[in-house]
Each structure stands twice: as C-alpha cells, then as structure tokens.
Amino acid sequence: MDTDASYHMTPEEFRRRGQEVVDWIADYWQRLESLPVLSRVAPGEVRAALPATPPDHGESFEAMMADVERVILPGITHWQSPSFFAYFPCNGSGPAVLGELLSAGLGVQGMLWGTSPACTELETHVLDWMVGMLGLPDHFLSTSSGGGAIQDSASSAALCALIAARERATSDGANRTGCDGRLVAYASTQAHSSIEKAVGMAGIGRDNLRLVEVDERFAMRPEALEAAIAADRAAGRVPCFVTATIGTTSSNALDPLRPIGEVCARAGIWLHVDGAMAGTAALCPEHRAIQDGLELASSYCFNPHKWMFTSFDCDCFWVADRGALIRALSILPEYLRNQATESGAVIDYRDWQVPLGRRFRALKLWFVIRHYGVEGLRHHVRRHVAAARELAGWIRADERFELVVEPPLNLVCFRLRGGDEANQALLDRLNASGELFLTHTRLGGRLVLRMSVGGTWTERRHVVQAWEQIRAEAAALERER
Ligand code: PLP
C-alpha cells in the first residue's frame, strides 16, 4: 500500500477546474432563456439516471460535469430564469456567487468571534450598514441595545424571535412556573406557514396560535388582534408573541405596523415583523412607508436571498434588545470557553441562532452591496415594481381578467373571470409551455394566479412576453371550451 498517496484535488487542478465551473455558470446564465423554466422530469427520473452504488475509485472531473448536463440540468427548475415568476424569487448574482465561493474556499465556521474574527465583525458591520440602507430603527444597531445576525431563513428568524419572546414572557418569577400550555401567539390568517411551524417547534402548541382576521386588502385588523389578546387574558392565558407581515406570501399584503405595534406595546407583547420578500423595497425611500411603525417591533427580518440579488441562504434578523435572545439561546460548554468570550467584548453569533456552527454568509452580502451600491440595488427594485404595476394596468384593461388586489409592490395577483377550474387550466397550460413559471394561491376562497416580478435577470420585456403568453393561452382555452 502506498501510504504517501493522496487523492486530493491539488490546488493547481482546482484552479483549472474552478475556472471551468465559473465558465459553466456564466454560460448557464446566458442560456437561461432557452431552458424550460419548470423542470419536466417525472418523479424518480433523476435517481434512475444515477448509478446504484458510489464509485470505488475517483472519477474524472469531465465525467462529473457531463453528468451535471445530462442528469442534473433536466431536473432543475430554473429559479434564475428571467421568466420565473413563481412563489417569491430566490435570487443570485455574480458578486453573490463569488462571495459564496470565497466563503467555501476559506472554509470558515464562525460559531465564536475567536473562530474567525472577520466572520463575526463583517457580519455585524454589514447588518449595521443595512439598518441605514433600509431606514430601520436605530435600536437595531449593534452599537445600541439590539443588533442583527444573519440566519439561514426567515423561518429560523421567526423561531429565534419566538424563543426570545417566550423567554421574556416566562423569565420573571410570576411567570416562570405555570405558563405551560398558557402562552399564546398571534398572526394574521395570511401569515407565512413558518410562523405556525415555529409555534409548534417552540412548544407553544399550534392550538395556541390565534389567526387574526384581515381586511379587504388581506392586512391584519389591529382591533381584531386587540380583542383576541383581551379574550385570552380574560381566560387566564399569557399572550407573548405577535407576528406582523410586510408583504404576505399570498398577496403581498402589508399589515399596519403602527397600530399593531401600539396594541403590542400596551399589552407588553413581543412584536416580530416578517418582511421576508417585501423588506427589500425599503432600500427605496419612496417605499419606506411599508415599515412605518417598525420602531415598535421587538424583532424584524427580511431575506436578501429573495429580492436583493444575494444567493440562498441569507436572512437578516434584528432584535431591539439582544438580551432576551442571548439569554434564550446562549450555552457555554467547557470546550468552547475562551478569553475573548469571557472578556464580554465580542459577539459570539452562536448565541443568536439555533445551530452552533455557522457559515460565513456576510461575505456574499458584502460583495452584493459593494458591487451594486445602494443606488444600483434601488435601480433594479424600482424597475421590478414599475414592471409589476404596468402588468397590473394591462390586466385591469383586459375584460377577460380580474386584478384581485392592487399590487402594493412587485407581486401581481389576478384571475380569469370564471371559475377555479378555468384558472387552474390556464395555470397548467402556462407552466407546461416551459416559457414561464407562475404559481397560485387562494384569496377570498378563490383560486388566484400570482406573478412575482423580482428575478435578478427579469426585465420589462420578460413581463411583456409573459403577459402576451397569458393572453394567448387564455384565448386558446376559451376556443377549446
Ligand atoms: N415569510 C414570508 C412572508 C415568506 O413569503 C416566506 C417564504 O416565501 C417565508 C417567511 C419563509 O422564508 P424562508 O424560506 O426564508 O424560511
């Protein structure tokens, strides 16, 4: 046996292969428009094309990349396609991908300040930058009572916020005992499913999530929230957490933060604001009204990986008072003790999240901000909002269609005048074409098509093409019926 053998890819080979992969990605982005947006493979097809057992001996890089083309690519739904209008976007961009690559190359695990000071300090710095970029309240700054951390997702941010809220509600002597089964959380009927999941995971119990009714624009009714809190208090329960959403998933509804925040302040309840997708709009001063009242929130999150051209995963999460969060999530086993932590002079971000280990995500966000500049980011956000509003105008002007709600930003909800069946048929035809990808929701009990305009590469012309196709498929459908 040759004990000196090495099977590693040498740095020289990595250099060569890395350049090939970067070329492949650049070519991929250039050919995105020629690929069917929604993957067409059948269940099991990808696995059937893979060998049943792993190789005993290493294979060539050419063989791997050939399989990426042959097996993987057909099984990809092209989230980066400019005609991907489904769900909410999940963006990437050149600087973000290069930041990811650098993060992987450095191979840092940033659980403690001491495990890579730059990982922690860049994150703190970029999140402080973002407070200014978005016009967020000053108490979210690390130099104030609060601060921010990057989470993998808005779901994790909601869970951390809820755990901190639970900590706050149960940490005084009166509540520490006897809260079991009595804690209650609130969100509108339109809140994202991650809130219900967090309530379940945090042990509050899904039955103790009150779904507050919404108005005709699908925004939470603050008076209904206040009534629900009062009813729970009267029944001896302990209201501890409210989530308000700016930009709900179904329709981009904007919960009115100020009156909701005032209800929470009066009741002494933690308010978490979920701005997962729409939060990016606050880069533009003309859209900042969406977060009016955010200074009343105890925590806030938005996802640069949705609309701010930063590759998945990247959620920015801020708290107004870091004490409750850290009390709830901090743990210090002997093997992690170190002088920097004990000095109290540093942030250890493992205390701000569920897992111990963490990726160096701030690099990609830093690259994005530095590449585009704030003005560059605003430029693209404005173009997306303008295209969505134009689309809404075309829908309004076509009597075959109904605009279901006025789009506050970049999500357009519409339907064919007719039943759910016709709308489902239209959606199926559009998605089968491969030319674009839309998804649906239900609003007021009716099936509604959603068109979310926010992809990195999505320009006005793609929205024009999509609308032409929607009209053509609607006409074909009408002819067939
Ligand atoms: N909140 C809202 C309003 C969302 O639309 C989404 C996802 O689309 C989420 C939370 C969950 O996001 P994540 O995938 O980052 O957990």
JSON list of N, CA and C in Angstrom, two decimals, residues 387-389 391-392 395 403 405 407 409-414 449-453:
[
{"chain": "A", "resi": 387, "resn": "ALA", "atom": "N", "xyz": [-42.49, 47.41, -13.50]},
{"chain": "A", "resi": 387, "resn": "ALA", "atom": "CA", "xyz": [-42.98, 46.37, -14.42]},
{"chain": "A", "resi": 387, "resn": "ALA", "atom": "C", "xyz": [-44.23, 45.70, -13.86]},
{"chain": "A", "resi": 388, "resn": "ALA", "atom": "N", "xyz": [-44.23, 45.45, -12.54]},
{"chain": "A", "resi": 388, "resn": "ALA", "atom": "CA", "xyz": [-45.40, 44.81, -11.93]},
{"chain": "A", "resi": 388, "resn": "ALA", "atom": "C", "xyz": [-46.62, 45.73, -12.03]},
{"chain": "A", "resi": 389, "resn": "ARG", "atom": "N", "xyz": [-46.40, 47.01, -11.82]},
{"chain": "A", "resi": 389, "resn": "ARG", "atom": "CA", "xyz": [-47.54, 47.94, -11.89]},
{"chain": "A", "resi": 389, "resn": "ARG", "atom": "C", "xyz": [-48.06, 48.07, -13.32]},
{"chain": "A", "resi": 391, "resn": "LEU", "atom": "N", "xyz": [-47.94, 45.68, -15.52]},
{"chain": "A", "resi": 391, "resn": "LEU", "atom": "CA", "xyz": [-48.69, 44.44, -15.73]},
{"chain": "A", "resi": 391, "resn": "LEU", "atom": "C", "xyz": [-50.09, 44.56, -15.12]},
{"chain": "A", "resi": 392, "resn": "ALA", "atom": "N", "xyz": [-50.16, 45.12, -13.92]},
{"chain": "A", "resi": 392, "resn": "ALA", "atom": "CA", "xyz": [-51.47, 45.27, -13.27]},
{"chain": "A", "resi": 392, "resn": "ALA", "atom": "C", "xyz": [-52.38, 46.13, -14.15]},
{"chain": "A", "resi": 395, "resn": "ILE", "atom": "N", "xyz": [-53.73, 44.05, -17.00]},
{"chain": "A", "resi": 395, "resn": "ILE", "atom": "CA", "xyz": [-54.75, 43.11, -16.53]},
{"chain": "A", "resi": 395, "resn": "ILE", "atom": "C", "xyz": [-56.07, 43.86, -16.32]},
{"chain": "A", "resi": 403, "resn": "LEU", "atom": "N", "xyz": [-58.09, 41.85, -11.74]},
{"chain": "A", "resi": 403, "resn": "LEU", "atom": "CA", "xyz": [-56.96, 42.10, -10.83]},
{"chain": "A", "resi": 403, "resn": "LEU", "atom": "C", "xyz": [-57.52, 41.92, -9.42]},
{"chain": "A", "resi": 405, "resn": "VAL", "atom": "N", "xyz": [-56.13, 42.08, -6.27]},
{"chain": "A", "resi": 405, "resn": "VAL", "atom": "CA", "xyz": [-55.81, 43.19, -5.35]},
{"chain": "A", "resi": 405, "resn": "VAL", "atom": "C", "xyz": [-54.86, 44.14, -6.07]},
{"chain": "A", "resi": 407, "resn": "PRO", "atom": "N", "xyz": [-51.56, 45.72, -6.61]},
{"chain": "A", "resi": 407, "resn": "PRO", "atom": "CA", "xyz": [-50.25, 45.25, -6.12]},
{"chain": "A", "resi": 407, "resn": "PRO", "atom": "C", "xyz": [-49.52, 46.38, -5.39]},
{"chain": "A", "resi": 409, "resn": "LEU", "atom": "N", "xyz": [-46.51, 46.28, -4.41]},
{"chain": "A", "resi": 409, "resn": "LEU", "atom": "CA", "xyz": [-45.12, 46.33, -4.87]},
{"chain": "A", "resi": 409, "resn": "LEU", "atom": "C", "xyz": [-44.96, 45.48, -6.13]},
{"chain": "A", "resi": 410, "resn": "ASN", "atom": "N", "xyz": [-44.34, 44.33, -6.00]},
{"chain": "A", "resi": 410, "resn": "ASN", "atom": "CA", "xyz": [-43.93, 43.56, -7.19]},
{"chain": "A", "resi": 410, "resn": "ASN", "atom": "C", "xyz": [-44.63, 42.22, -7.35]},
{"chain": "A", "resi": 411, "resn": "LEU", "atom": "N", "xyz": [-45.72, 42.00, -6.60]},
{"chain": "A", "resi": 411, "resn": "LEU", "atom": "CA", "xyz": [-46.48, 40.76, -6.77]},
{"chain": "A", "resi": 411, "resn": "LEU", "atom": "C", "xyz": [-47.85, 41.09, -7.32]},
{"chain": "A", "resi": 412, "resn": "VAL", "atom": "N", "xyz": [-48.20, 40.44, -8.44]},
{"chain": "A", "resi": 412, "resn": "VAL", "atom": "CA", "xyz": [-49.48, 40.74, -9.09]},
{"chain": "A", "resi": 412, "resn": "VAL", "atom": "C", "xyz": [-50.37, 39.50, -8.98]},
{"chain": "A", "resi": 413, "resn": "CYS", "atom": "N", "xyz": [-51.55, 39.69, -8.37]},
{"chain": "A", "resi": 413, "resn": "CYS", "atom": "CA", "xyz": [-52.50, 38.59, -8.19]},
{"chain": "A", "resi": 413, "resn": "CYS", "atom": "C", "xyz": [-53.69, 38.83, -9.09]},
{"chain": "A", "resi": 414, "resn": "PHE", "atom": "N", "xyz": [-53.98, 37.86, -9.95]},
{"chain": "A", "resi": 414, "resn": "PHE", "atom": "CA", "xyz": [-55.06, 38.05, -10.92]},
{"chain": "A", "resi": 414, "resn": "PHE", "atom": "C", "xyz": [-55.72, 36.72, -11.22]},
{"chain": "A", "resi": 449, "resn": "LEU", "atom": "N", "xyz": [-54.00, 33.42, -9.59]},
{"chain": "A", "resi": 449, "resn": "LEU", "atom": "CA", "xyz": [-52.65, 33.26, -10.13]},
{"chain": "A", "resi": 449, "resn": "LEU", "atom": "C", "xyz": [-51.77, 34.39, -9.59]},
{"chain": "A", "resi": 450, "resn": "ARG", "atom": "N", "xyz": [-50.55, 34.04, -9.22]},
{"chain": "A", "resi": 450, "resn": "ARG", "atom": "CA", "xyz": [-49.61, 35.03, -8.67]},
{"chain": "A", "resi": 450, "resn": "ARG", "atom": "C", "xyz": [-48.47, 35.20, -9.65]},
{"chain": "A", "resi": 451, "resn": "MET", "atom": "N", "xyz": [-48.12, 36.42, -9.91]},
{"chain": "A", "resi": 451, "resn": "MET", "atom": "CA", "xyz": [-46.94, 36.66, -10.75]},
{"chain": "A", "resi": 451, "resn": "MET", "atom": "C", "xyz": [-46.01, 37.58, -9.97]},
{"chain": "A", "resi": 452, "resn": "SER", "atom": "N", "xyz": [-44.89, 37.02, -9.59]},
{"chain": "A", "resi": 452, "resn": "SER", "atom": "CA", "xyz": [-43.95, 37.70, -8.71]},
{"chain": "A", "resi": 452, "resn": "SER", "atom": "C", "xyz": [-42.78, 38.19, -9.56]},
{"chain": "A", "resi": 453, "resn": "VAL", "atom": "N", "xyz": [-42.62, 39.50, -9.64]},
{"chain": "A", "resi": 453, "resn": "VAL", "atom": "CA", "xyz": [-41.63, 40.08, -10.55]},
{"chain": "A", "resi": 453, "resn": "VAL", "atom": "C", "xyz": [-40.43, 40.55, -9.73]}
]
